Tab-separated table of C-alpha atoms and ligand atoms in Angstrom:
chain	number	residue	atom	x	y	z
A	1	MET	CA	-33.531	41.997	4.193
A	2	LYS	CA	-35.586	44.822	5.628
A	3	ILE	CA	-38.536	45.901	3.477
A	4	LEU	CA	-40.474	49.036	4.287
A	5	THR	CA	-43.958	48.987	2.753
A	6	VAL	CA	-45.932	52.187	2.258
A	7	LEU	CA	-49.723	51.799	2.269
A	8	GLY	CA	-52.450	54.404	2.292
A	9	ALA	CA	-55.633	53.409	0.478
A	10	ARG	CA	-58.120	50.544	0.460
A	11	PRO	CA	-56.804	48.681	-2.618
A	12	GLN	CA	-53.290	48.801	-1.176
A	13	PHE	CA	-54.323	47.175	2.097
A	14	ILE	CA	-55.933	44.390	0.076
A	15	LYS	CA	-52.823	43.853	-2.073
A	16	ALA	CA	-50.598	43.983	0.995
A	17	ALA	CA	-52.502	41.102	2.574
A	18	ALA	CA	-51.004	38.635	0.071
A	19	PHE	CA	-47.462	39.950	0.341
A	20	SER	CA	-47.395	40.225	4.139
A	21	ARG	CA	-48.722	36.697	4.480
A	22	ALA	CA	-46.096	35.314	2.080
A	23	ILE	CA	-43.286	37.193	3.817
A	24	LYS	CA	-44.009	35.468	7.114
A	25	LYS	CA	-42.738	32.242	5.541
A	26	TYR	CA	-39.311	33.712	4.786
A	27	GLU	CA	-36.762	33.824	7.579
A	28	GLY	CA	-34.505	36.811	7.436
A	29	VAL	CA	-37.066	39.013	5.666
A	30	GLU	CA	-38.535	41.729	7.865
A	31	GLU	CA	-41.405	44.006	6.824
A	32	ILE	CA	-42.234	47.351	8.374
A	33	ILE	CA	-45.530	48.941	7.377
A	34	VAL	CA	-46.150	52.666	7.135
A	35	HIS	CA	-49.827	53.701	6.821
A	36	THR	CA	-50.085	57.218	5.451
A	37	GLY	CA	-53.699	57.634	6.562
A	38	GLN	CA	-54.864	58.556	3.030
A	39	HIS	CA	-57.926	56.380	3.768
A	40	TYR	CA	-58.816	56.534	7.443
A	41	ASP	CA	-62.507	55.601	7.969
A	42	GLN	CA	-62.933	52.345	9.874
A	43	ASN	CA	-64.657	50.680	6.909
A	44	MET	CA	-62.079	51.975	4.419
A	45	SER	CA	-59.010	50.999	6.452
A	46	ASP	CA	-59.017	49.174	9.830
A	47	VAL	CA	-61.496	46.503	8.768
A	48	PHE	CA	-59.001	45.194	6.204
A	49	PHE	CA	-56.119	44.949	8.682
A	50	LYS	CA	-58.360	42.997	11.057
A	51	GLU	CA	-60.124	40.577	8.741
A	52	MET	CA	-57.193	39.995	6.381
A	53	ASP	CA	-54.669	39.579	9.162
A	54	ILE	CA	-52.331	42.277	7.855
A	55	PRO	CA	-49.602	43.178	10.379
A	56	LEU	CA	-50.410	46.459	12.117
A	57	PRO	CA	-48.530	49.475	10.777
A	58	LYS	CA	-45.509	50.506	12.851
A	59	TYR	CA	-46.076	54.091	11.722
A	60	ARG	CA	-49.409	55.815	11.155
A	61	LEU	CA	-49.433	59.205	9.497
A	62	HIS	CA	-52.485	61.433	9.296
A	63	THR	CA	-52.389	62.814	5.795
A	64	GLY	CA	-55.946	62.044	4.632
A	65	GLY	CA	-58.596	64.541	3.561
A	66	LYS	CA	-56.222	67.043	1.926
A	67	THR	CA	-55.680	68.314	-1.596
A	68	HIS	CA	-53.355	66.232	-3.780
A	69	GLY	CA	-50.368	68.562	-3.379
A	70	ALA	CA	-50.732	68.985	0.389
A	71	MET	CA	-51.252	65.258	0.924
A	72	THR	CA	-48.330	64.152	-1.243
A	73	GLY	CA	-46.045	66.827	0.231
A	74	GLN	CA	-46.783	65.870	3.819
A	75	GLN	CA	-46.378	62.191	3.056
A	76	LEU	CA	-43.019	62.841	1.403
A	77	GLU	CA	-41.700	64.740	4.409
A	78	LYS	CA	-42.904	62.232	6.980
A	79	ILE	CA	-41.875	59.112	5.064
A	80	GLU	CA	-38.392	60.582	4.645
A	81	GLU	CA	-38.060	60.916	8.433
A	82	ILE	CA	-39.087	57.280	8.872
A	83	LEU	CA	-36.671	56.069	6.192
A	84	LEU	CA	-33.772	57.899	7.846
A	85	LEU	CA	-34.652	56.159	11.106
A	86	GLU	CA	-35.390	52.674	9.776
A	87	LYS	CA	-32.800	52.465	6.978
A	88	PRO	CA	-34.623	49.731	4.991
A	89	ASP	CA	-32.961	47.829	2.139
A	90	ILE	CA	-35.998	48.278	-0.101
A	91	VAL	CA	-39.143	50.409	-0.144
A	92	LEU	CA	-42.192	48.627	-1.536
A	93	VAL	CA	-45.141	50.554	-2.969
A	94	TYR	CA	-48.370	49.401	-4.599
A	95	GLY	CA	-50.496	50.803	-7.374
A	96	ASP	CA	-51.106	54.433	-8.151
A	97	THR	CA	-52.129	56.576	-5.189
A	98	ASN	CA	-50.466	59.662	-3.721
A	99	SER	CA	-48.976	57.364	-1.062
A	100	THR	CA	-47.350	55.296	-3.836
A	101	LEU	CA	-45.656	58.322	-5.344
A	102	ALA	CA	-44.643	59.872	-2.012
A	103	GLY	CA	-43.133	56.588	-0.780
A	104	ALA	CA	-41.184	56.072	-3.991
A	105	LEU	CA	-39.943	59.651	-4.166
A	106	ALA	CA	-38.833	59.780	-0.529
A	107	ALA	CA	-36.912	56.517	-1.016
A	108	VAL	CA	-35.211	57.269	-4.305
A	109	LYS	CA	-33.894	60.587	-3.014
A	110	LEU	CA	-32.194	58.671	-0.194
A	111	HIS	CA	-30.851	56.141	-2.721
A	112	ILE	CA	-33.025	53.341	-1.356
A	113	PRO	CA	-34.221	51.043	-4.159
A	114	VAL	CA	-37.962	51.122	-4.836
A	115	ALA	CA	-40.050	48.076	-5.739
A	116	HIS	CA	-43.311	48.979	-7.500
A	117	VAL	CA	-46.010	46.330	-7.470
A	118	GLU	CA	-48.607	46.761	-10.235
A	119	ALA	CA	-46.168	48.692	-12.399
A	120	GLY	CA	-46.599	49.449	-16.092
A	121	LEU	CA	-50.330	50.086	-16.140
A	122	ARG	CA	-51.483	52.986	-18.273
A	123	SER	CA	-54.842	54.549	-19.037
A	124	TYR	CA	-53.146	57.147	-21.285
A	125	ASN	CA	-55.380	59.733	-19.639
A	126	ARG	CA	-53.127	62.237	-17.901
A	127	LYS	CA	-56.072	64.035	-16.313
A	128	MET	CA	-56.305	61.125	-13.871
A	129	PRO	CA	-54.176	61.730	-10.775
A	130	GLU	CA	-53.557	57.965	-10.688
A	131	GLU	CA	-51.939	58.056	-14.148
A	132	ILE	CA	-49.458	60.716	-13.056
A	133	ASN	CA	-48.640	58.747	-9.909
A	134	ARG	CA	-48.028	55.590	-11.968
A	135	ILE	CA	-45.822	57.164	-14.598
A	136	LEU	CA	-43.624	58.960	-12.075
A	137	THR	CA	-43.357	55.968	-9.734
A	138	ASP	CA	-42.368	53.681	-12.603
A	139	GLN	CA	-39.667	56.098	-13.698
A	140	ILE	CA	-37.943	56.078	-10.290
A	141	SER	CA	-38.393	52.426	-9.325
A	142	SER	CA	-35.628	49.810	-9.481
A	143	TYR	CA	-37.921	46.778	-9.529
A	144	LEU	CA	-41.025	47.001	-11.693
A	145	PHE	CA	-43.378	44.106	-10.969
A	146	VAL	CA	-45.893	44.050	-13.799
A	147	PRO	CA	-49.095	41.975	-13.988
A	148	SER	CA	-49.031	41.273	-17.736
A	149	ILE	CA	-46.995	41.302	-20.937
A	150	GLY	CA	-48.965	44.390	-22.017
A	151	ALA	CA	-47.836	46.310	-18.923
A	152	ARG	CA	-44.237	45.262	-19.656
A	153	GLN	CA	-44.586	46.618	-23.191
A	154	ASN	CA	-45.939	49.933	-21.875
A	155	LEU	CA	-42.752	50.347	-19.847
A	156	LEU	CA	-40.481	49.366	-22.722
A	157	ASN	CA	-42.270	51.962	-24.883
A	158	GLU	CA	-41.334	54.580	-22.271
A	159	GLY	CA	-37.679	53.578	-22.396
A	160	VAL	CA	-37.552	51.691	-19.091
A	161	ASN	CA	-34.575	49.323	-18.882
A	162	GLU	CA	-35.744	45.788	-19.625
A	163	GLY	CA	-33.660	44.317	-16.779
A	164	LYS	CA	-35.783	46.116	-14.188
A	165	ILE	CA	-39.099	44.652	-15.391
A	166	PHE	CA	-40.479	41.396	-13.976
A	167	VAL	CA	-43.730	39.858	-15.251
A	168	VAL	CA	-45.144	38.260	-12.088
A	169	GLY	CA	-48.934	38.334	-12.585
A	170	ASP	CA	-51.416	40.260	-10.506
A	171	ILE	CA	-51.092	40.151	-6.734
A	172	MET	CA	-54.858	40.666	-6.450
A	173	TYR	CA	-55.312	37.224	-7.938
A	174	ASP	CA	-53.344	35.752	-5.010
A	175	VAL	CA	-55.688	37.644	-2.698
A	176	SER	CA	-58.859	36.564	-4.522
A	177	LEU	CA	-57.904	32.876	-4.445
A	178	PHE	CA	-57.034	32.906	-0.747
A	179	TYR	CA	-60.043	34.853	0.550
A	180	LYS	CA	-62.683	33.221	-1.634
A	181	GLU	CA	-62.561	30.365	0.863
A	182	LYS	CA	-63.335	32.798	3.674
A	183	MET	CA	-66.037	34.966	2.077
A	184	ILE	CA	-68.934	36.125	4.285
A	185	LYS	CA	-72.528	36.931	3.346
A	186	PRO	CA	-73.305	40.501	4.515
A	187	ASN	CA	-75.738	40.381	7.452
A	188	TRP	CA	-78.090	42.869	5.731
A	189	PHE	CA	-78.300	40.873	2.484
A	190	ASP	CA	-81.376	38.721	3.247
A	191	SER	CA	-83.401	41.745	4.348
A	192	LEU	CA	-83.122	43.144	0.792
A	193	ASN	CA	-85.136	40.164	-0.513
A	194	LEU	CA	-83.340	39.923	-3.840
A	195	ASN	CA	-83.145	36.890	-6.069
A	196	ASN	CA	-80.651	38.318	-8.509
A	197	PHE	CA	-78.625	41.460	-8.359
A	198	ILE	CA	-75.961	43.487	-10.085
A	199	LEU	CA	-73.041	44.693	-7.949
A	200	CYS	CA	-71.855	48.243	-8.520
A	201	THR	CA	-69.078	50.481	-7.169
A	202	ILE	CA	-68.472	54.134	-8.057
A	203	HIS	CA	-65.653	56.210	-6.608
A	204	ARG	CA	-63.302	57.557	-9.256
A	205	ALA	CA	-62.841	61.327	-9.077
A	206	GLU	CA	-63.333	61.764	-12.839
A	207	ASN	CA	-66.908	60.426	-12.328
A	208	THR	CA	-67.833	61.731	-8.892
A	209	ASP	CA	-66.503	65.280	-9.251
A	210	ASP	CA	-68.515	66.014	-12.377
A	211	ALA	CA	-72.221	66.548	-11.606
A	212	ILE	CA	-73.346	65.709	-15.151
A	213	LYS	CA	-71.320	62.504	-15.365
A	214	LEU	CA	-72.445	61.316	-11.954
A	215	SER	CA	-76.113	62.013	-12.627
A	216	ASN	CA	-75.855	60.273	-16.040
A	217	ILE	CA	-74.429	57.203	-14.339
A	218	PHE	CA	-77.369	57.046	-11.920
A	219	LYS	CA	-79.795	57.694	-14.770
A	220	GLY	CA	-78.295	54.789	-16.756
A	221	LEU	CA	-78.364	52.451	-13.754
A	222	GLY	CA	-81.957	53.488	-13.055
A	223	LEU	CA	-83.041	52.587	-16.607
A	224	SER	CA	-82.259	48.961	-15.845
A	225	ASN	CA	-85.059	46.797	-14.457
A	226	LYS	CA	-82.556	44.903	-12.306
A	227	ASP	CA	-81.732	45.395	-8.656
A	228	ILE	CA	-78.345	46.918	-8.045
A	229	ILE	CA	-76.376	46.777	-4.790
A	230	LEU	CA	-74.068	49.747	-4.417
A	231	PRO	CA	-71.637	49.812	-1.465
A	232	LEU	CA	-70.894	53.497	-1.531
A	233	HIS	CA	-67.446	55.055	-1.143
A	234	PRO	CA	-67.356	58.125	1.176
A	235	ARG	CA	-66.255	60.390	-1.685
A	236	THR	CA	-69.321	59.441	-3.732
A	237	VAL	CA	-71.645	59.909	-0.752
A	238	SER	CA	-70.533	63.500	-0.323
A	239	LYS	CA	-70.647	64.224	-4.061
A	240	ILE	CA	-74.215	62.853	-4.373
A	241	LYS	CA	-75.255	65.333	-1.694
A	242	GLU	CA	-73.259	68.176	-3.209
A	243	HIS	CA	-74.682	67.596	-6.709
A	244	ASN	CA	-78.168	66.904	-5.339
A	245	ILE	CA	-78.573	63.647	-7.252
A	246	SER	CA	-81.635	61.491	-6.678
A	247	ILE	CA	-81.145	57.745	-6.433
A	248	PRO	CA	-83.385	55.472	-8.591
A	249	SER	CA	-85.417	52.925	-6.631
A	250	ASN	CA	-83.700	49.812	-8.072
A	251	ILE	CA	-80.417	50.905	-6.456
A	252	LYS	CA	-79.823	49.683	-2.915
A	253	ILE	CA	-77.149	51.815	-1.318
A	254	VAL	CA	-75.168	50.241	1.519
A	255	GLU	CA	-72.071	51.250	3.499
A	256	PRO	CA	-68.694	50.154	2.066
A	257	VAL	CA	-68.244	46.506	2.979
A	258	GLY	CA	-65.198	44.610	4.235
A	259	TYR	CA	-63.256	42.513	1.756
A	260	LEU	CA	-64.767	39.164	2.796
A	261	GLU	CA	-68.274	40.525	2.224
A	262	MET	CA	-67.198	42.131	-1.035
A	263	VAL	CA	-65.968	38.773	-2.311
A	264	TRP	CA	-69.315	37.194	-1.373
A	265	LEU	CA	-71.172	39.870	-3.343
A	266	GLU	CA	-68.838	39.455	-6.324
A	267	VAL	CA	-69.272	35.683	-6.321
A	268	HIS	CA	-73.087	35.816	-6.031
A	269	CYS	CA	-73.986	38.708	-8.340
A	270	ASP	CA	-75.037	38.363	-11.993
A	271	LEU	CA	-72.847	41.155	-13.294
A	272	ILE	CA	-70.466	43.832	-12.002
A	273	VAL	CA	-70.608	47.532	-12.906
A	274	THR	CA	-67.719	49.634	-11.670
A	275	ASP	CA	-65.209	52.407	-12.202
A	276	SER	CA	-62.722	50.701	-9.875
A	277	GLY	CA	-59.516	49.196	-11.195
A	278	GLY	CA	-59.436	46.376	-8.665
A	279	VAL	CA	-63.091	45.437	-9.001
A	280	GLN	CA	-62.762	45.041	-12.799
A	281	LYS	CA	-60.203	42.304	-12.203
A	282	GLU	CA	-62.094	40.699	-9.355
A	283	ALA	CA	-65.085	40.377	-11.690
A	284	TYR	CA	-62.887	38.289	-13.969
A	285	PHE	CA	-61.301	36.313	-11.108
A	286	HIS	CA	-64.792	35.318	-9.918
A	287	GLY	CA	-66.036	34.509	-13.413
A	288	LYS	CA	-68.257	37.579	-13.921
A	289	TYR	CA	-68.582	39.977	-16.818
A	290	CYS	CA	-67.900	43.625	-16.087
A	291	VAL	CA	-69.354	46.903	-17.340
A	292	THR	CA	-66.849	49.685	-16.721
A	293	LEU	CA	-68.005	53.242	-16.114
A	294	ARG	CA	-64.974	54.751	-17.808
A	295	GLU	CA	-63.809	55.657	-21.312
A	296	GLU	CA	-60.569	53.702	-20.939
A	297	THR	CA	-59.054	51.074	-18.675
A	298	GLU	CA	-55.617	49.990	-17.568
A	299	TRP	CA	-56.826	46.363	-17.650
A	300	ILE	CA	-57.112	46.297	-21.412
A	301	GLU	CA	-56.680	42.506	-21.688
A	302	LEU	CA	-60.181	42.049	-20.233
A	303	VAL	CA	-61.704	44.308	-22.884
A	304	ASN	CA	-59.752	42.552	-25.634
A	305	HIS	CA	-61.092	39.179	-24.470
A	306	GLY	CA	-64.680	40.523	-24.507
A	307	LEU	CA	-65.049	40.206	-20.727
A	308	ASN	CA	-65.252	43.902	-19.962
A	309	LYS	CA	-67.237	46.606	-21.749
A	310	LEU	CA	-66.290	50.296	-21.491
A	311	VAL	CA	-69.402	52.492	-21.401
A	312	GLY	CA	-68.163	55.742	-19.854
A	313	CYS	CA	-70.934	57.845	-18.332
A	314	ASN	CA	-73.389	57.549	-21.189
A	315	ASP	CA	-76.781	56.644	-19.688
A	316	SER	CA	-78.092	54.686	-22.672
A	317	LEU	CA	-74.813	52.778	-23.154
A	318	ILE	CA	-74.916	51.881	-19.459
A	319	ALA	CA	-78.540	50.749	-19.612
A	320	ASN	CA	-77.966	48.703	-22.796
A	321	ALA	CA	-74.860	47.061	-21.382
A	322	LEU	CA	-76.741	46.012	-18.243
A	323	CYS	CA	-79.395	44.425	-20.440
A	324	ASP	CA	-77.262	42.849	-23.131
A	325	PHE	CA	-73.996	41.885	-21.618
A	326	ALA	CA	-73.531	38.126	-21.605
A	327	GLN	CA	-74.053	36.528	-18.232
A	328	SER	CA	-72.722	33.041	-18.709
A	329	GLU	CA	-69.677	31.875	-16.772
A	330	ILE	CA	-66.279	32.942	-18.028
A	331	ASP	CA	-63.749	30.227	-18.701
A	332	ILE	CA	-60.698	32.146	-19.916
A	333	LYS	CA	-57.980	31.392	-17.378
A	334	ASN	CA	-54.805	32.980	-16.104
A	335	ILE	CA	-54.748	36.294	-17.970
A	336	TYR	CA	-52.971	37.746	-14.931
A	337	GLY	CA	-50.765	34.884	-13.780
A	338	ASN	CA	-51.430	31.912	-11.572
A	339	GLY	CA	-51.845	33.400	-8.095
A	340	SER	CA	-48.218	33.112	-6.986
A	341	THR	CA	-47.275	36.760	-7.461
A	342	ALA	CA	-46.326	37.528	-3.843
A	343	TYR	CA	-43.893	34.583	-3.670
A	344	GLN	CA	-42.322	35.500	-6.996
A	345	ILE	CA	-41.757	39.065	-5.808
A	346	ILE	CA	-40.079	37.970	-2.579
A	347	ARG	CA	-37.820	35.508	-4.402
A	348	ILE	CA	-36.759	38.172	-6.906
A	349	LEU	CA	-36.041	40.725	-4.177
A	350	GLU	CA	-34.065	38.152	-2.158
A	351	ALA	CA	-32.006	37.178	-5.190
A	352	TYR	CA	-30.970	40.749	-5.803
B	1	LIG	N1	-63.768	46.831	-1.955
B	1	LIG	C1	-64.187	46.442	-0.685
B	1	LIG	N2	-65.358	46.965	-0.202
B	1	LIG	C2	-66.128	47.833	-0.912
B	1	LIG	C3	-65.708	48.200	-2.216
B	1	LIG	C4	-64.499	47.704	-2.709
B	1	LIG	O1	-63.512	45.647	-0.021
B	1	LIG	O2	-67.165	48.267	-0.402
B	1	LIG	C5	-62.492	46.296	-2.469
B	1	LIG	C6	-62.597	45.593	-3.788
B	1	LIG	O3	-62.983	44.250	-3.604
B	1	LIG	C7	-61.195	45.729	-4.348
B	1	LIG	C8	-60.735	47.048	-3.795
B	1	LIG	O4	-61.614	47.373	-2.722
B	1	LIG	O5	-60.348	44.715	-3.856
B	1	LIG	C9	-60.790	48.100	-4.853
B	1	LIG	O6	-60.549	49.328	-4.296
B	1	LIG	P1	-61.034	50.688	-4.946
B	1	LIG	O7	-62.162	50.411	-5.853
B	1	LIG	O8	-61.242	51.638	-3.818
B	1	LIG	O9	-59.754	51.202	-5.715
B	1	LIG	P2	-59.112	50.919	-7.147
B	1	LIG	O10	-58.991	49.446	-7.331
B	1	LIG	O11	-59.973	51.578	-8.168
B	1	LIG	O12	-57.764	51.573	-7.084
């Protein structure tokens, strides 16, 4: 079986680490990786291939830094050329980026079955580019690997054939379990002289592109008397400059970190504040509560269990949540499977 995997953005490299490692144990299963170049900075891309031992991409496209339409269009054209050359049995895509949609669309038009990992998630906010990418990818995929019963139900509600849906848990849990053993303390950490800290990430376009929302987020974080470490995504860096936002003194901005350092920060922080999808789940995997800088989330199970609080961009809600939110250890287990997602996916694909 020849699987062609399309990757493009940081969370996809991280998810791919689990699958590519599992695949190595299966004889007769070959994986070819296409990197669309959607994320291209060293610390947003290459670091993950190196430290997570992900096989190097056979094809590297250069489609980053463009508008959504231009990026998706170029990816579609170039992935089609590669598919015609490689003739894979299956195209595998992860998550909800432009690379996900372009990979799926190029494949389905050539009648190559598409496997979508992290299918069925919905924010029900169609202004998010990610939501459009998810809905369209799910509609054209043959194998929908969903992380939870709720995601399965979302697909059934949209009329997706039940036989295509497989509840396999969350592949990021496989990744979290494996790399927790290998986590690394960032070399700058001790120089910050912090006893306790909150870990924060901010990158989602709906927050960064709106000057008022972004400045409210920083205002809310600044109202807290706690130290906050913020590894800053390149998009947010440029938007802070563009919107001329001043950074409160309790916020320590650092460069984006590699995954092994990120896990160390997640394990050692008191609380996580984020607008990232992946980081919300990692908070739970590492036993931390999460404050989410969004109005809605795809990972609704965490909110329903009281482990995640949605505060949007309201400065006082943010500040109150940082003060009040419980900080004891979480002991609710296995909301998103048992960490064997990659193996389940391979077995299902092999069987078909
Ligand atoms: N991450 C990382 N370094 C950072 C920030 C995030 O390795 O400086 C990891 C994080 O642990 C998670 C993934 O990147 O596994 C989440 O990616 P991102 O927040 O960019 O995207 P999303 O999950 O929202 O799609």
